[in-house]
Coordinates of C-alpha atoms in Angstrom, one line a residue:
M1 CA -28.3 24.3 16.5
S2 CA -27.9 27.8 15.1
F3 CA -25.5 28.8 12.4
G4 CA -23.0 30.2 14.9
E5 CA -23.1 27.0 17.0
N6 CA -22.7 24.8 13.9
L7 CA -19.8 26.9 12.7
Q8 CA -18.1 26.7 16.1
F9 CA -18.6 23.0 16.2
Y10 CA -17.1 22.4 12.8
R11 CA -14.1 24.7 13.5
K12 CA -13.3 23.1 16.8
R13 CA -13.7 19.6 15.3
R14 CA -11.0 20.6 12.8
S15 CA -8.8 21.9 15.7
I16 CA -8.4 25.4 14.1
T17 CA -8.6 28.7 15.8
Q18 CA -10.8 31.7 14.8
E19 CA -7.7 33.4 13.5
Q20 CA -6.8 30.4 11.3
L21 CA -10.3 30.2 9.9
A22 CA -10.4 33.9 9.3
E23 CA -7.1 33.7 7.4
Q24 CA -8.4 30.9 5.2
L25 CA -11.5 32.9 4.4
G26 CA -9.8 36.3 4.0
V27 CA -11.7 38.0 6.8
S28 CA -10.9 39.3 10.2
R29 CA -10.9 37.3 13.4
Q30 CA -13.6 39.6 14.8
T31 CA -15.8 38.7 11.8
V32 CA -15.6 35.0 12.6
S33 CA -16.3 35.8 16.2
K34 CA -19.5 37.7 15.3
W35 CA -20.6 34.8 13.1
E36 CA -20.2 32.3 15.9
A37 CA -22.1 34.6 18.2
D38 CA -24.9 34.8 15.6
S39 CA -24.6 38.6 15.7
S40 CA -23.9 38.7 11.9
Y41 CA -23.9 36.3 9.0
P42 CA -21.5 35.8 6.1
E43 CA -22.2 36.5 2.5
M44 CA -23.2 33.7 0.2
E45 CA -19.6 33.3 -1.2
K46 CA -18.2 32.7 2.3
I47 CA -21.0 30.3 3.2
L48 CA -20.1 28.2 0.1
Q49 CA -16.5 28.3 1.1
L50 CA -17.4 27.1 4.6
C51 CA -19.5 24.2 3.2
D52 CA -16.6 23.2 0.9
M53 CA -14.1 23.5 3.8
F54 CA -16.1 21.4 6.3
G55 CA -17.7 19.0 3.7
C56 CA -21.3 19.8 4.8
S57 CA -24.4 21.0 3.1
M58 CA -25.6 24.6 3.3
D59 CA -28.8 23.5 5.0
T60 CA -26.9 21.7 7.7
L61 CA -24.5 24.6 8.3
L62 CA -27.3 27.2 8.5
R63 CA -30.0 25.5 10.4
G64 CA -29.2 21.8 10.8
E65 CA -27.8 19.7 13.7
A66 CA -24.2 19.4 12.7
R67 CA -23.2 17.4 15.8
D68 CA -25.9 14.7 15.2
E69 CA -25.3 14.3 11.5
L70 CA -21.6 14.1 11.8
M71 CA -21.8 11.1 14.1
E72 CA -24.1 8.9 11.9
D73 CA -23.4 7.2 8.6
T74 CA -27.0 7.2 7.3
S75 CA -26.1 6.3 3.7
G76 CA -24.0 3.2 4.3
Y77 CA -21.0 5.1 2.9
D78 CA -18.3 3.4 5.0
M79 CA -19.6 -0.1 4.1
H80 CA -19.8 0.8 0.5
M81 CA -16.3 2.2 0.3
N82 CA -14.9 -0.8 2.1
R83 CA -16.5 -3.1 -0.4
F84 CA -15.4 -0.9 -3.3
T85 CA -11.8 -0.9 -2.0
K86 CA -11.7 -4.7 -1.8
E87 CA -13.2 -5.2 -5.2
I88 CA -10.8 -2.8 -6.9
T89 CA -7.9 -4.4 -5.1
V90 CA -9.0 -7.9 -6.1
G91 CA -9.5 -6.9 -9.7
I92 CA -6.0 -5.5 -10.0
A93 CA -4.6 -8.5 -8.1
V94 CA -6.3 -10.9 -10.4
I95 CA -4.7 -9.2 -13.4
L96 CA -1.2 -9.4 -11.8
V97 CA -1.7 -13.0 -10.6
G98 CA -2.6 -14.0 -14.2
V99 CA 0.7 -12.5 -15.3
T100 CA 2.5 -14.3 -12.5
L101 CA 1.0 -17.6 -13.3
G102 CA 1.6 -17.1 -17.0
G103 CA 5.3 -16.4 -16.2
A104 CA 5.5 -19.6 -14.1
A105 CA 3.8 -21.7 -16.8
E106 CA 6.2 -20.5 -19.5
G107 CA 9.4 -20.4 -17.4
L108 CA 9.1 -23.6 -15.4
F109 CA 7.0 -25.8 -17.7
R110 CA 7.6 -24.4 -21.2
L111 CA 3.8 -24.1 -21.7
E112 CA 4.0 -21.0 -23.9
D113 CA 0.5 -21.2 -25.3
F114 CA -1.0 -22.0 -21.9
S115 CA 0.9 -19.1 -20.5
G116 CA -0.8 -16.7 -22.8
V117 CA -4.2 -18.1 -21.9
L118 CA -3.5 -17.5 -18.2
V119 CA -2.4 -13.9 -18.8
I120 CA -5.5 -13.1 -21.0
A121 CA -7.8 -14.9 -18.6
G122 CA -6.5 -12.9 -15.6
A123 CA -6.8 -9.7 -17.6
L124 CA -10.3 -10.4 -18.6
I125 CA -11.5 -11.5 -15.2
G126 CA -9.8 -8.6 -13.5
A127 CA -11.2 -6.1 -16.0
L128 CA -14.7 -7.5 -15.4
I129 CA -14.3 -7.1 -11.6
L130 CA -13.1 -3.5 -12.1
V131 CA -16.0 -2.6 -14.5
M132 CA -18.6 -4.2 -12.2
S133 CA -17.2 -2.4 -9.2
G134 CA -17.0 0.9 -11.0
M135 CA -20.7 0.6 -12.1
K136 CA -21.8 -0.1 -8.5
H137 CA -19.8 2.8 -7.3
S138 CA -21.3 5.2 -9.9
R139 CA -24.8 4.0 -8.9
F140 CA -24.0 4.8 -5.2
V141 CA -22.6 8.2 -6.1
K142 CA -25.8 9.1 -8.1
K143 CA -27.9 8.0 -5.1
H144 CA -25.7 9.7 -2.5
P145 CA -23.9 12.7 -4.1
H146 CA -23.4 14.3 -0.7
I147 CA -22.2 12.6 2.4
N148 CA -22.3 14.3 5.8
P149 CA -18.9 13.9 7.5
F150 CA -19.1 11.4 10.4
Y151 CA -15.6 10.1 10.9
T152 CA -14.1 11.3 14.2
E153 CA -10.6 12.8 14.5
E154 CA -9.5 9.7 16.4
E155 CA -10.7 7.4 13.6
I156 CA -8.9 9.4 10.9
E157 CA -5.7 9.6 13.0
A158 CA -5.8 5.8 13.6
F159 CA -6.1 5.2 9.8
E160 CA -3.3 7.6 9.0
N161 CA -1.0 5.4 11.2
R162 CA -2.2 2.2 9.4
F163 CA -1.8 4.0 6.1
M164 CA 1.9 4.6 6.7
Y165 CA 2.5 0.9 7.5
M166 CA 0.5 -0.3 4.4
I167 CA 2.4 2.0 2.0
V168 CA 5.8 1.1 3.5
G169 CA 4.8 -2.6 3.4
G170 CA 3.8 -2.3 -0.2
I171 CA 7.0 -0.6 -1.2
G172 CA 8.9 -3.1 0.9
C173 CA 7.3 -6.0 -1.0
I174 CA 8.3 -4.6 -4.3
L175 CA 11.9 -3.9 -3.2
A176 CA 12.0 -7.5 -1.7
G177 CA 11.0 -8.7 -5.1
V178 CA 13.9 -6.9 -6.7
L179 CA 16.3 -8.3 -4.0
F180 CA 14.9 -11.8 -4.6
L181 CA 15.6 -11.4 -8.4
V182 CA 19.1 -10.2 -7.7
I183 CA 19.8 -13.1 -5.3
T184 CA 18.3 -15.8 -7.5
E185 CA 20.5 -14.7 -10.5
Q186 CA 23.5 -15.9 -8.5
L187 CA 21.9 -19.4 -7.9
P188 CA 22.8 -22.3 -10.1
G189 CA 20.3 -23.1 -12.7
K190 CA 19.1 -26.3 -14.4
A191 CA 20.0 -27.5 -17.8
G192 CA 18.0 -25.6 -20.4
Y193 CA 16.6 -23.1 -17.8
T194 CA 17.8 -19.6 -16.9
A195 CA 17.5 -18.1 -13.4
E196 CA 14.7 -15.9 -14.8
D197 CA 12.8 -18.9 -16.1
I198 CA 12.9 -20.6 -12.7
Y199 CA 12.5 -17.6 -10.3
G200 CA 11.0 -14.8 -12.4
W201 CA 7.5 -15.6 -11.3
G202 CA 8.6 -15.1 -7.7
F203 CA 9.5 -11.5 -8.4
L204 CA 6.1 -11.0 -10.0
L205 CA 4.5 -12.5 -6.9
F206 CA 6.2 -9.9 -4.7
V207 CA 5.1 -7.1 -7.1
T208 CA 1.5 -8.4 -6.9
V209 CA 1.4 -8.3 -3.1
G210 CA 3.1 -4.9 -3.0
V211 CA 0.9 -3.2 -5.6
S212 CA -2.2 -4.7 -4.0
L213 CA -1.3 -3.2 -0.6
I214 CA -0.6 0.2 -2.1
V215 CA -3.9 0.3 -4.1
Y216 CA -5.8 -0.8 -1.0
A217 CA -4.2 1.9 1.1
G218 CA -4.8 4.6 -1.5
I219 CA -8.5 3.9 -1.9
Q220 CA -9.0 3.6 1.8
K221 CA -7.3 7.0 2.3
S222 CA -9.6 8.6 -0.2
K223 CA -12.5 7.2 1.8
Y224 CA -11.8 9.4 4.7
N225 CA -11.7 12.6 2.5
I226 CA -15.4 13.1 2.4
A227 CA -15.0 16.8 1.6
E228 CA -13.3 15.8 -1.7
Y229 CA -16.0 13.2 -2.4
N230 CA -18.7 15.9 -2.0
K231 CA -16.8 18.3 -4.2
E232 CA -16.3 15.9 -7.0
N233 CA -19.8 14.6 -7.0
A234 CA -21.4 18.0 -6.8
G235 CA -19.9 18.8 -10.2
M236 CA -17.2 21.0 -8.8
T237 CA -14.2 19.1 -10.0
S238 CA -11.7 21.5 -11.5
R239 CA -10.7 21.7 -15.1
E240 CA -7.2 20.6 -14.1
D241 CA -8.6 17.5 -12.4
R242 CA -10.6 16.6 -15.5
L243 CA -7.6 17.1 -17.7
I244 CA -5.4 14.9 -15.4
G245 CA -8.1 12.2 -15.5
M246 CA -8.5 12.3 -19.3
W247 CA -4.7 12.1 -20.0
S248 CA -4.1 9.4 -17.3
G249 CA -6.9 7.3 -18.8
C250 CA -5.5 7.7 -22.3
I251 CA -2.0 6.8 -21.1
M252 CA -3.1 3.6 -19.3
I253 CA -5.3 2.5 -22.2
F254 CA -2.3 2.9 -24.5
A255 CA -0.1 1.0 -22.0
T256 CA -2.7 -1.8 -22.1
I257 CA -2.6 -1.9 -25.9
I258 CA 1.2 -2.1 -25.8
F259 CA 1.1 -4.9 -23.2
L260 CA -1.3 -7.0 -25.2
V261 CA 0.6 -6.5 -28.5
A262 CA 3.9 -7.3 -26.9
G263 CA 2.5 -10.5 -25.3
L264 CA 0.3 -11.8 -28.1
V265 CA 2.5 -10.8 -31.1
Y266 CA 6.0 -10.9 -29.7
D267 CA 5.5 -13.3 -26.8
L268 CA 7.0 -10.9 -24.2
W269 CA 4.6 -11.5 -21.4
E270 CA 7.3 -11.7 -18.7
K271 CA 8.7 -8.3 -19.7
A272 CA 5.7 -6.4 -21.0
W273 CA 4.4 -5.6 -17.5
I274 CA 7.0 -2.8 -17.3
V275 CA 4.7 -0.6 -19.5
Y276 CA 2.3 -0.2 -16.6
V277 CA 5.2 1.1 -14.4
V278 CA 6.1 3.6 -17.1
G279 CA 2.5 4.5 -17.6
G280 CA 2.1 5.2 -13.9
L281 CA 5.2 7.5 -13.9
L282 CA 3.8 9.3 -17.0
C283 CA 0.5 9.9 -15.2
G284 CA 2.5 11.4 -12.3
V285 CA 4.4 13.7 -14.8
V286 CA 1.2 14.8 -16.4
S287 CA -0.3 15.7 -13.0
V288 CA 2.8 17.7 -12.0
I289 CA 2.8 19.6 -15.4
I290 CA -0.9 20.5 -15.3
N291 CA -0.9 21.5 -11.7
G292 CA 2.3 23.5 -12.3
T293 CA 0.7 25.3 -15.2
K294 CA -2.3 26.2 -13.1
R295 CA -0.1 27.7 -10.3
D296 CA 1.8 29.8 -12.9
D297 CA -1.6 31.1 -14.3
D298 CA -2.7 31.9 -10.7
E299 CA 0.4 33.8 -10.0
K300 CA -0.1 35.9 -13.2

């Protein structure tokens, strides 16, 4: 396929018109029409913009077979990302299950020492799973820094529909846990036990399921954004993205330290999990501030 044929194929696959593509590139519609007719060629800057926009390599855009490469997952990317999603989700779930079991052991059976062991064991096993998964993902990225897009519009649309259900389901589980906690506070307790002692672990179980669903949905969504994968792994991640990643990592490490100190020193395992919620909110605030600063600089 020629450059013009490849460009036309990518444009139609994205369901955008020549006018829309021209507007995104800052050129006229007639210019795009000439490119697709192979009567003229864009300058290097525009070619790089097209590659970034369509998530393809320069070689494929200029002289490759875009139609054939898009339809085939030659690197095993889909299988790898599915496995990566499951491993990350399991790692986080194991950490939360450890907290849940620890709460049940302390609240129901008064096994305070054993409760701490369960929480620490869950944290260690979950962390090992996350580290192992991260190492395998890094190895895959080094081997396959560029992936030719192969998902069809129908596949992406089908996932977007599932994504909404998974996110709503995850949020629903967390809200159901809150409702469960409110309802159980009204139930009669047993001698020497509070409602939190008896039912607190149930709330944590709802949270575990909800968070796991949201994490799974989020990583799966990123799987379909191959253009972003190629951008990040080509060393093109923006300064803002690096800053957000650095600050978010520091926040979550600090949250983990607080969690462990609160549990090990002050025996507050059942309440210390809230630091992760606060940490997640702070990460969101950092992202908004940094991106907002970038927009202000761009406007100047």
